[in-house]
């Protein structure tokens, strides 16, 4: 297959970036999007040009390291996948493909297509945990948990922290990311004890780090590669309300 | 010659760990905050160790090359984690998990370490549940289990096909809590490039800041490597693209012995290779073998027709299907251990019965399970794996069997450690896949997560104190000494050397070539001639690399090509050590299969009288043959038998 690529190039966080155009040919339809970029980079290196920097690691859709806005969509034109699991057969031969980094105030660009997502770590450090020290745990079956609760918790916990929800939101809100963790822990008896403190601390941190507010457009849910439902945002809102009433 | 003292505590097997804990040295709370620990790697072993050290009151610095600790490749483990809980009332016990692990490892691991692993396995599940890890449950609210290869009980806990992800997020949450509390400081996008040894003790590391390109130094009273395995020597593997052996290799060059590098696990159920440009292989969890049946056609003409696309799997009637694992191993069937399943697939494909277009593939069929349990049940158990398979291959596994083939997955070998998980360099501890200790010559499914978390939560927090208790008089480590200067100079020299070759071939070219040599000659089936050839070809490739590699960009900013180049330079040395170890071990055991040593039925033939030892290799300088040190293995609590799954 053959493509025209318009790729965002930016030297570092202080420089201004711009789109560069590349022509690429002989791409197998079985190649993943990142493998297509590997092939492009191989050509660029051989020509003496600097290859395109992009984040990636596991290449099986679970580490959350890969990103990319492709033709205006987070993780590109396929449903429920990360960019590493997007295959070139999803594109038309001869198509022009626009490739950009995540664009959000909370995620500054480091180089080319790589952004800094350490804000996500900071939000979780604010309260995304259950305070239990190693060695303090009772037997795992001491507290039965209804299967339905455990299943909802699992669905929420499936978030890979890639940032697609922020990148796709017109307000650059991190609400789905925060809600996934709040909802995961609030559905479990172990997590209920700190629920109030957790939700306030995490929402405060999210706002402090420059992420916008949620206006319920639902676009995050559409682009989430792990299909995390905005029902978790409703859960977050309930927990947040509860926390404020208790305060 | 290194003195290998395994430091196994005295006393009966079942009491060794208790005796150790009761008699070890402890560090008082007021002294803990004066002691620094460096942890490299944020996977299950690293994150759990660092969080636990922080809770105990030590000062911890943790490093990862990724943008966040949560990306470490433990995240990709799918199927589950073993624990001897006996919740299923199926006769499981600590002894049985110990026995299965020793047998699964083909009698090449250390009894005392493995027993301790089985002993703490239950605590891991307790800890994870307390952290909020959403393991699968029954309607009654209690935890459920499934079975994995090589065992006769159901002791595997799981969270859909994302068990590694959920356990890692649990350890990461504990780590986040300590980062917020100020006991742990996180250094992300940093890659360890050298170990600093002062007066014979590990005292720090030199890292490259992957964003700015700066070379940075960090000191500590002890260093823990939890940097994972070296499977990416083979280029194509189920590892993440960034997984590498450089930290372990730097430690090896500074005097840490490297044990059993030839023990590499080739996982039977991966999506087959489809093209030259391919960058990695994707695993399909072993848990699928609970319900999927593995087969190839009985008739060669059917196999050929499938390869050519003239027939599909569904055209082959049941009586013309060869369920070769069920045929060869009736007792364990599709749930034989990984090494056995991989070799059996290779045997069928080599004989001309392979079904992928390349000839290298077998079927993993869910038709029978769907008939038995219904599609909904299968979807509930494996939904995300089926989805992943369909996304990658474009084939719907509910209606057509999956096609699978073995791929490099895990390395049982690693840095040699004693009972305390301390390497041959005092103060350097090694945890998780990076050490060699528990899996012998073959790891059982769902045991990697168990070992990583056992090391991090329940072993190191004790054993590291026994070492640090003697360090309380040592003030903060000075990073301006000549040892740090030298290590930094080493690192900078290597980077300059890589940047200045300015050859014609990109780094990936060399990595791919190395991978081909390793897969052909040091893969599932090995022999003397091939291994000798591999060694000479690796040497030639290494020479070519240093003459002709092209590393683009510059060293003073973010440069993924430079990162890769450093890793591949190390792989080009590590690959030779793997082949050297494989050549010296003239027997077949676990994942190490030497064609010269097999039974008439083609099963692995161990030679216990000559090879019942750990091979710990000692670095002797560039271009020198490494020296072999042997730690004899003694089995006092288990009868050594020929492994049979028939």
mmCIF file of N, CA and C in Angstrom, chain B residues 319-422:
data_model
loop_
_atom_site.group_PDB
_atom_site.id
_atom_site.type_symbol
_atom_site.label_atom_id
_atom_site.label_comp_id
_atom_site.label_asym_id
_atom_site.label_seq_id
_atom_site.Cartn_x
_atom_site.Cartn_y
_atom_site.Cartn_z
ATOM 1 N N UNK B 319 -12.438 -36.805 12.497
ATOM 2 C CA UNK B 319 -11.591 -38.008 12.421
ATOM 3 C C UNK B 319 -10.292 -37.763 11.653
ATOM 4 N N UNK B 320 -10.227 -36.662 10.918
ATOM 5 C CA UNK B 320 -8.985 -36.346 10.205
ATOM 6 C C UNK B 320 -8.128 -35.311 10.935
ATOM 7 N N UNK B 321 -8.488 -35.041 12.184
ATOM 8 C CA UNK B 321 -7.714 -34.082 12.966
ATOM 9 C C UNK B 321 -6.805 -34.834 13.942
ATOM 10 N N UNK B 322 -5.573 -34.406 14.022
ATOM 11 C CA UNK B 322 -4.622 -35.039 14.946
ATOM 12 C C UNK B 322 -4.448 -34.129 16.163
ATOM 13 N N UNK B 323 -5.121 -34.493 17.261
ATOM 14 C CA UNK B 323 -4.960 -33.730 18.510
ATOM 15 C C UNK B 323 -3.682 -34.256 19.167
ATOM 16 N N UNK B 324 -2.558 -33.781 18.643
ATOM 17 C CA UNK B 324 -1.302 -34.471 18.951
ATOM 18 C C UNK B 324 -0.887 -34.399 20.409
ATOM 19 N N UNK B 325 -1.281 -33.348 21.134
ATOM 20 C CA UNK B 325 -0.923 -33.306 22.568
ATOM 21 C C UNK B 325 -1.738 -34.340 23.342
ATOM 22 N N UNK B 326 -3.029 -34.443 23.007
ATOM 23 C CA UNK B 326 -3.875 -35.431 23.673
ATOM 24 C C UNK B 326 -3.395 -36.843 23.323
ATOM 25 N N UNK B 327 -2.902 -37.002 22.098
ATOM 26 C CA UNK B 327 -2.418 -38.309 21.659
ATOM 27 C C UNK B 327 -1.123 -38.683 22.392
ATOM 28 N N UNK B 328 -0.186 -37.731 22.474
ATOM 29 C CA UNK B 328 1.118 -38.062 23.054
ATOM 30 C C UNK B 328 1.131 -38.026 24.579
ATOM 31 N N UNK B 329 0.304 -37.157 25.147
ATOM 32 C CA UNK B 329 0.338 -36.975 26.611
ATOM 33 C C UNK B 329 -1.063 -37.082 27.192
ATOM 34 N N UNK B 330 -1.628 -38.288 27.205
ATOM 35 C CA UNK B 330 -3.032 -38.427 27.616
ATOM 36 C C UNK B 330 -3.324 -37.879 29.017
ATOM 37 N N UNK B 331 -2.382 -37.935 29.951
ATOM 38 C CA UNK B 331 -2.680 -37.491 31.321
ATOM 39 C C UNK B 331 -2.861 -35.983 31.395
ATOM 40 N N UNK B 332 -2.018 -35.226 30.703
ATOM 41 C CA UNK B 332 -2.089 -33.761 30.782
ATOM 42 C C UNK B 332 -2.705 -33.143 29.526
ATOM 43 N N UNK B 333 -2.688 -33.872 28.428
ATOM 44 C CA UNK B 333 -3.325 -33.408 27.205
ATOM 45 C C UNK B 333 -2.854 -32.031 26.770
ATOM 46 N N UNK B 334 -3.825 -31.156 26.534
ATOM 47 C CA UNK B 334 -3.489 -29.807 26.053
ATOM 48 C C UNK B 334 -2.816 -28.956 27.132
ATOM 49 N N UNK B 335 -2.797 -29.450 28.368
ATOM 50 C CA UNK B 335 -2.199 -28.669 29.450
ATOM 51 C C UNK B 335 -0.821 -29.197 29.868
ATOM 52 N N UNK B 336 -0.060 -29.691 28.922
ATOM 53 C CA UNK B 336 1.333 -30.034 29.236
ATOM 54 C C UNK B 336 2.102 -28.718 29.421
ATOM 55 N N UNK B 337 3.274 -28.773 30.099
ATOM 56 C CA UNK B 337 4.059 -27.541 30.258
ATOM 57 C C UNK B 337 4.472 -26.949 28.919
ATOM 58 N N UNK B 338 4.885 -25.698 28.995
ATOM 59 C CA UNK B 338 5.154 -24.922 27.784
ATOM 60 C C UNK B 338 6.248 -25.510 26.914
ATOM 61 N N UNK B 339 7.338 -25.943 27.525
ATOM 62 C CA UNK B 339 8.444 -26.462 26.714
ATOM 63 C C UNK B 339 7.992 -27.683 25.916
ATOM 64 N N UNK B 340 7.196 -28.534 26.566
ATOM 65 C CA UNK B 340 6.735 -29.760 25.915
ATOM 66 C C UNK B 340 5.767 -29.412 24.769
ATOM 67 N N UNK B 341 4.854 -28.499 25.037
ATOM 68 C CA UNK B 341 3.874 -28.106 24.011
ATOM 69 C C UNK B 341 4.566 -27.440 22.819
ATOM 70 N N UNK B 342 5.572 -26.617 23.086
ATOM 71 C CA UNK B 342 6.274 -25.921 22.001
ATOM 72 C C UNK B 342 7.015 -26.903 21.107
ATOM 73 N N UNK B 343 7.726 -27.817 21.745
ATOM 74 C CA UNK B 343 8.493 -28.786 20.940
ATOM 75 C C UNK B 343 7.571 -29.662 20.112
ATOM 76 N N UNK B 344 6.418 -30.023 20.705
ATOM 77 C CA UNK B 344 5.476 -30.873 19.972
ATOM 78 C C UNK B 344 4.931 -30.136 18.744
ATOM 79 N N UNK B 345 4.691 -28.833 18.862
ATOM 80 C CA UNK B 345 4.211 -28.051 17.714
ATOM 81 C C UNK B 345 5.294 -28.006 16.636
ATOM 82 N N UNK B 346 6.518 -27.784 17.069
ATOM 83 C CA UNK B 346 7.621 -27.727 16.116
ATOM 84 C C UNK B 346 7.774 -29.069 15.397
ATOM 85 N N UNK B 347 7.637 -30.155 16.152
ATOM 86 C CA UNK B 347 7.791 -31.488 15.580
ATOM 87 C C UNK B 347 6.774 -31.704 14.462
ATOM 88 N N UNK B 348 5.502 -31.340 14.718
ATOM 89 C CA UNK B 348 4.462 -31.526 13.701
ATOM 90 C C UNK B 348 4.719 -30.638 12.470
ATOM 91 N N UNK B 349 5.110 -29.389 12.726
ATOM 92 C CA UNK B 349 5.331 -28.471 11.600
ATOM 93 C C UNK B 349 6.543 -28.903 10.782
ATOM 94 N N UNK B 350 7.615 -29.314 11.473
ATOM 95 C CA UNK B 350 8.810 -29.793 10.757
ATOM 96 C C UNK B 350 8.487 -31.024 9.912
ATOM 97 N N UNK B 351 7.510 -31.818 10.393
ATOM 98 C CA UNK B 351 7.135 -33.031 9.658
ATOM 99 C C UNK B 351 6.180 -32.735 8.502
ATOM 100 N N UNK B 352 5.807 -31.445 8.330
ATOM 101 C CA UNK B 352 5.006 -31.092 7.164
ATOM 102 C C UNK B 352 3.518 -30.935 7.416
ATOM 103 N N UNK B 353 3.122 -30.868 8.718
ATOM 104 C CA UNK B 353 1.696 -30.769 9.007
ATOM 105 C C UNK B 353 1.265 -29.361 9.442
ATOM 106 N N UNK B 354 2.163 -28.406 9.314
ATOM 107 C CA UNK B 354 1.841 -27.034 9.747
ATOM 108 C C UNK B 354 0.755 -26.423 8.885
ATOM 109 N N UNK B 355 -0.006 -25.473 9.460
ATOM 110 C CA UNK B 355 -1.171 -24.962 8.737
ATOM 111 C C UNK B 355 -1.085 -23.488 8.320
ATOM 112 N N UNK B 356 -0.162 -22.720 8.887
ATOM 113 C CA UNK B 356 -0.057 -21.311 8.476
ATOM 114 C C UNK B 356 0.546 -21.249 7.073
ATOM 115 N N UNK B 357 0.346 -20.138 6.356
ATOM 116 C CA UNK B 357 0.928 -20.036 5.006
ATOM 117 C C UNK B 357 2.437 -20.325 5.002
ATOM 118 N N UNK B 358 3.121 -19.970 6.092
ATOM 119 C CA UNK B 358 4.561 -20.228 6.186
ATOM 120 C C UNK B 358 4.858 -21.674 6.556
ATOM 121 N N UNK B 359 3.827 -22.432 6.878
ATOM 122 C CA UNK B 359 4.052 -23.801 7.345
ATOM 123 C C UNK B 359 4.289 -23.870 8.834
ATOM 124 N N UNK B 360 4.399 -22.727 9.465
ATOM 125 C CA UNK B 360 4.702 -22.698 10.891
ATOM 126 C C UNK B 360 3.481 -22.227 11.682
ATOM 127 N N UNK B 361 2.562 -23.144 11.926
ATOM 128 C CA UNK B 361 1.379 -22.806 12.702
ATOM 129 C C UNK B 361 0.552 -24.049 12.963
ATOM 130 N N UNK B 362 -0.125 -24.082 14.101
ATOM 131 C CA UNK B 362 -1.060 -25.174 14.421
ATOM 132 C C UNK B 362 -2.379 -24.532 14.859
ATOM 133 N N UNK B 363 -3.432 -25.327 14.915
ATOM 134 C CA UNK B 363 -4.736 -24.781 15.309
ATOM 135 C C UNK B 363 -4.969 -24.898 16.808
ATOM 136 N N UNK B 364 -5.629 -23.874 17.343
ATOM 137 C CA UNK B 364 -6.117 -23.910 18.728
ATOM 138 C C UNK B 364 -7.612 -23.655 18.604
ATOM 139 N N UNK B 365 -8.382 -24.710 18.865
ATOM 140 C CA UNK B 365 -9.772 -24.728 18.428
ATOM 141 C C UNK B 365 -10.750 -24.653 19.605
ATOM 142 N N UNK B 366 -11.691 -23.725 19.530
ATOM 143 C CA UNK B 366 -12.667 -23.544 20.616
ATOM 144 C C UNK B 366 -14.043 -24.105 20.271
ATOM 145 N N UNK B 367 -14.130 -24.727 19.096
ATOM 146 C CA UNK B 367 -15.408 -25.266 18.643
ATOM 147 C C UNK B 367 -16.014 -26.192 19.713
ATOM 148 N N UNK B 368 -15.160 -27.052 20.257
ATOM 149 C CA UNK B 368 -15.652 -28.074 21.191
ATOM 150 C C UNK B 368 -16.110 -27.441 22.504
ATOM 151 N N UNK B 369 -15.349 -26.421 22.950
ATOM 152 C CA UNK B 369 -15.716 -25.749 24.201
ATOM 153 C C UNK B 369 -17.007 -24.951 24.027
ATOM 154 N N UNK B 370 -17.174 -24.360 22.853
ATOM 155 C CA UNK B 370 -18.395 -23.586 22.598
ATOM 156 C C UNK B 370 -19.600 -24.526 22.563
ATOM 157 N N UNK B 371 -19.405 -25.712 21.968
ATOM 158 C CA UNK B 371 -20.484 -26.709 21.957
ATOM 159 C C UNK B 371 -20.833 -27.139 23.386
ATOM 160 N N UNK B 372 -19.810 -27.262 24.216
ATOM 161 C CA UNK B 372 -19.989 -27.776 25.578
ATOM 162 C C UNK B 372 -20.542 -26.698 26.529
ATOM 163 N N UNK B 373 -20.008 -25.476 26.409
ATOM 164 C CA UNK B 373 -20.306 -24.450 27.420
ATOM 165 C C UNK B 373 -21.152 -23.290 26.906
ATOM 166 N N UNK B 374 -21.260 -23.181 25.609
ATOM 167 C CA UNK B 374 -21.975 -22.039 25.038
ATOM 168 C C UNK B 374 -21.023 -20.890 24.769
ATOM 169 N N UNK B 375 -21.389 -20.089 23.787
ATOM 170 C CA UNK B 375 -20.510 -18.998 23.353
ATOM 171 C C UNK B 375 -20.337 -17.945 24.451
ATOM 172 N N UNK B 376 -21.404 -17.738 25.239
ATOM 173 C CA UNK B 376 -21.381 -16.683 26.245
ATOM 174 C C UNK B 376 -20.305 -16.945 27.302
ATOM 175 N N UNK B 377 -20.241 -18.205 27.725
ATOM 176 C CA UNK B 377 -19.276 -18.589 28.755
ATOM 177 C C UNK B 377 -17.845 -18.380 28.238
ATOM 178 N N UNK B 378 -17.623 -18.751 27.008
ATOM 179 C CA UNK B 378 -16.287 -18.604 26.421
ATOM 180 C C UNK B 378 -15.941 -17.120 26.291
ATOM 181 N N UNK B 379 -16.942 -16.338 25.925
ATOM 182 C CA UNK B 379 -16.729 -14.895 25.800
ATOM 183 C C UNK B 379 -16.360 -14.278 27.148
ATOM 184 N N UNK B 380 -17.053 -14.759 28.188
ATOM 185 C CA UNK B 380 -16.789 -14.244 29.531
ATOM 186 C C UNK B 380 -15.350 -14.582 29.960
ATOM 187 N N UNK B 381 -14.911 -15.787 29.620
ATOM 188 C CA UNK B 381 -13.579 -16.220 30.050
ATOM 189 C C UNK B 381 -12.455 -15.575 29.249
ATOM 190 N N UNK B 382 -12.666 -15.466 27.941
ATOM 191 C CA UNK B 382 -11.538 -15.099 27.072
ATOM 192 C C UNK B 382 -11.852 -13.943 26.133
ATOM 193 N N UNK B 383 -12.947 -13.235 26.400
ATOM 194 C CA UNK B 383 -13.416 -12.222 25.463
ATOM 195 C C UNK B 383 -12.333 -11.287 24.953
ATOM 196 N N UNK B 384 -11.539 -10.743 25.868
ATOM 197 C CA UNK B 384 -10.551 -9.749 25.415
ATOM 198 C C UNK B 384 -9.455 -10.389 24.571
ATOM 199 N N UNK B 385 -9.144 -11.671 24.851
ATOM 200 C CA UNK B 385 -8.116 -12.348 24.048
ATOM 201 C C UNK B 385 -8.634 -12.613 22.631
ATOM 202 N N UNK B 386 -9.902 -13.017 22.560
ATOM 203 C CA UNK B 386 -10.504 -13.267 21.247
ATOM 204 C C UNK B 386 -10.546 -11.978 20.432
ATOM 205 N N UNK B 387 -10.867 -10.880 21.130
ATOM 206 C CA UNK B 387 -10.942 -9.593 20.441
ATOM 207 C C UNK B 387 -9.560 -9.207 19.915
ATOM 208 N N UNK B 388 -8.550 -9.410 20.773
ATOM 209 C CA UNK B 388 -7.191 -9.062 20.384
ATOM 210 C C UNK B 388 -6.765 -9.891 19.164
ATOM 211 N N UNK B 389 -7.095 -11.181 19.202
ATOM 212 C CA UNK B 389 -6.734 -12.062 18.092
ATOM 213 C C UNK B 389 -7.379 -11.580 16.795
ATOM 214 N N UNK B 390 -8.653 -11.222 16.889
ATOM 215 C CA UNK B 390 -9.350 -10.790 15.684
ATOM 216 C C UNK B 390 -8.772 -9.484 15.132
ATOM 217 N N UNK B 391 -8.424 -8.551 16.057
ATOM 218 C CA UNK B 391 -7.861 -7.274 15.599
ATOM 219 C C UNK B 391 -6.553 -7.498 14.842
ATOM 220 N N UNK B 392 -5.744 -8.426 15.331
ATOM 221 C CA UNK B 392 -4.429 -8.628 14.735
ATOM 222 C C UNK B 392 -4.505 -9.416 13.434
ATOM 223 N N UNK B 393 -5.338 -10.466 13.437
ATOM 224 C CA UNK B 393 -5.313 -11.367 12.287
ATOM 225 C C UNK B 393 -6.465 -11.144 11.317
ATOM 226 N N UNK B 394 -7.520 -10.477 11.787
ATOM 227 C CA UNK B 394 -8.696 -10.329 10.938
ATOM 228 C C UNK B 394 -9.554 -11.586 10.873
ATOM 229 N N UNK B 395 -9.262 -12.574 11.735
ATOM 230 C CA UNK B 395 -10.038 -13.824 11.746
ATOM 231 C C UNK B 395 -10.826 -13.911 13.051
ATOM 232 N N UNK B 396 -12.094 -14.336 12.968
ATOM 233 C CA UNK B 396 -12.947 -14.427 14.151
ATOM 234 C C UNK B 396 -12.796 -15.807 14.804
ATOM 235 N N UNK B 397 -12.167 -15.869 15.983
ATOM 236 C CA UNK B 397 -11.880 -17.168 16.587
ATOM 237 C C UNK B 397 -13.097 -17.898 17.146
ATOM 238 N N UNK B 398 -14.259 -17.224 17.178
ATOM 239 C CA UNK B 398 -15.464 -17.946 17.577
ATOM 240 C C UNK B 398 -15.916 -18.903 16.473
ATOM 241 N N UNK B 399 -15.574 -18.553 15.233
ATOM 242 C CA UNK B 399 -16.055 -19.363 14.100
ATOM 243 C C UNK B 399 -14.954 -20.140 13.387
ATOM 244 N N UNK B 400 -13.719 -19.790 13.681
ATOM 245 C CA UNK B 400 -12.610 -20.448 13.002
ATOM 246 C C UNK B 400 -11.504 -20.610 14.033
ATOM 247 N N UNK B 401 -10.823 -21.763 14.065
ATOM 248 C CA UNK B 401 -9.797 -21.914 15.110
ATOM 249 C C UNK B 401 -8.683 -20.864 14.994
ATOM 250 N N UNK B 402 -8.097 -20.539 16.141
ATOM 251 C CA UNK B 402 -6.933 -19.664 16.113
ATOM 252 C C UNK B 402 -5.768 -20.430 15.511
ATOM 253 N N UNK B 403 -4.833 -19.662 14.952
ATOM 254 C CA UNK B 403 -3.605 -20.275 14.469
ATOM 255 C C UNK B 403 -2.493 -19.790 15.390
ATOM 256 N N UNK B 404 -1.722 -20.710 15.901
ATOM 257 C CA UNK B 404 -0.685 -20.333 16.860
ATOM 258 C C UNK B 404 0.650 -20.993 16.527
ATOM 259 N N UNK B 405 1.705 -20.428 17.050
ATOM 260 C CA UNK B 405 3.040 -21.029 16.915
ATOM 261 C C UNK B 405 3.904 -20.534 18.078
ATOM 262 N N UNK B 406 4.896 -21.318 18.490
ATOM 263 C CA UNK B 406 5.727 -20.902 19.628
ATOM 264 C C UNK B 406 6.546 -19.628 19.359
ATOM 265 N N UNK B 407 6.782 -18.872 20.431
ATOM 266 C CA UNK B 407 7.627 -17.682 20.339
ATOM 267 C C UNK B 407 8.357 -17.457 21.666
ATOM 268 N N UNK B 408 9.491 -16.791 21.582
ATOM 269 C CA UNK B 408 10.281 -16.491 22.777
ATOM 270 C C UNK B 408 9.459 -15.619 23.728
ATOM 271 N N UNK B 409 9.463 -16.009 24.999
ATOM 272 C CA UNK B 409 8.522 -15.383 25.929
ATOM 273 C C UNK B 409 9.159 -14.952 27.247
ATOM 274 N N UNK B 410 9.997 -15.796 27.811
ATOM 275 C CA UNK B 410 10.467 -15.560 29.183
ATOM 276 C C UNK B 410 11.855 -16.166 29.324
ATOM 277 N N UNK B 411 12.667 -15.558 30.187
ATOM 278 C CA UNK B 411 14.001 -16.125 30.410
ATOM 279 C C UNK B 411 14.118 -16.590 31.858
ATOM 280 N N UNK B 412 14.304 -17.890 32.020
ATOM 281 C CA UNK B 412 14.467 -18.436 33.369
ATOM 282 C C UNK B 412 15.834 -18.053 33.917
ATOM 283 N N UNK B 413 16.825 -17.991 33.016
ATOM 284 C CA UNK B 413 18.160 -17.586 33.446
ATOM 285 C C UNK B 413 18.164 -16.121 33.849
ATOM 286 N N UNK B 414 19.249 -15.722 34.496
ATOM 287 C CA UNK B 414 19.366 -14.324 34.923
ATOM 288 C C UNK B 414 20.527 -14.196 35.883
ATOM 289 N N UNK B 415 20.630 -13.064 36.537
ATOM 290 C CA UNK B 415 21.756 -12.888 37.453
ATOM 291 C C UNK B 415 21.636 -13.896 38.600
ATOM 292 N N UNK B 416 22.784 -14.485 38.940
ATOM 293 C CA UNK B 416 22.805 -15.462 40.038
ATOM 294 C C UNK B 416 22.506 -14.742 41.347
ATOM 295 N N UNK B 417 21.647 -15.338 42.165
ATOM 296 C CA UNK B 417 21.379 -14.801 43.501
ATOM 297 C C UNK B 417 21.375 -15.931 44.525
ATOM 298 N N UNK B 418 21.667 -15.565 45.764
ATOM 299 C CA UNK B 418 21.604 -16.547 46.853
ATOM 300 C C UNK B 418 20.191 -16.557 47.437
ATOM 301 N N UNK B 419 20.029 -17.204 48.559
ATOM 302 C CA UNK B 419 18.709 -17.308 49.205
ATOM 303 C C UNK B 419 18.148 -15.930 49.534
ATOM 304 N N UNK B 420 19.043 -14.964 49.780
ATOM 305 C CA UNK B 420 18.598 -13.604 50.127
ATOM 306 C C UNK B 420 18.314 -12.751 48.888
ATOM 307 N N UNK B 421 18.430 -13.339 47.713
ATOM 308 C CA UNK B 421 18.292 -12.642 46.424
ATOM 309 C C UNK B 421 19.416 -11.628 46.210
ATOM 310 N N UNK B 422 20.548 -11.900 46.834
ATOM 311 C CA UNK B 422 21.711 -11.046 46.662
ATOM 312 C C UNK B 422 22.636 -11.681 45.625
#
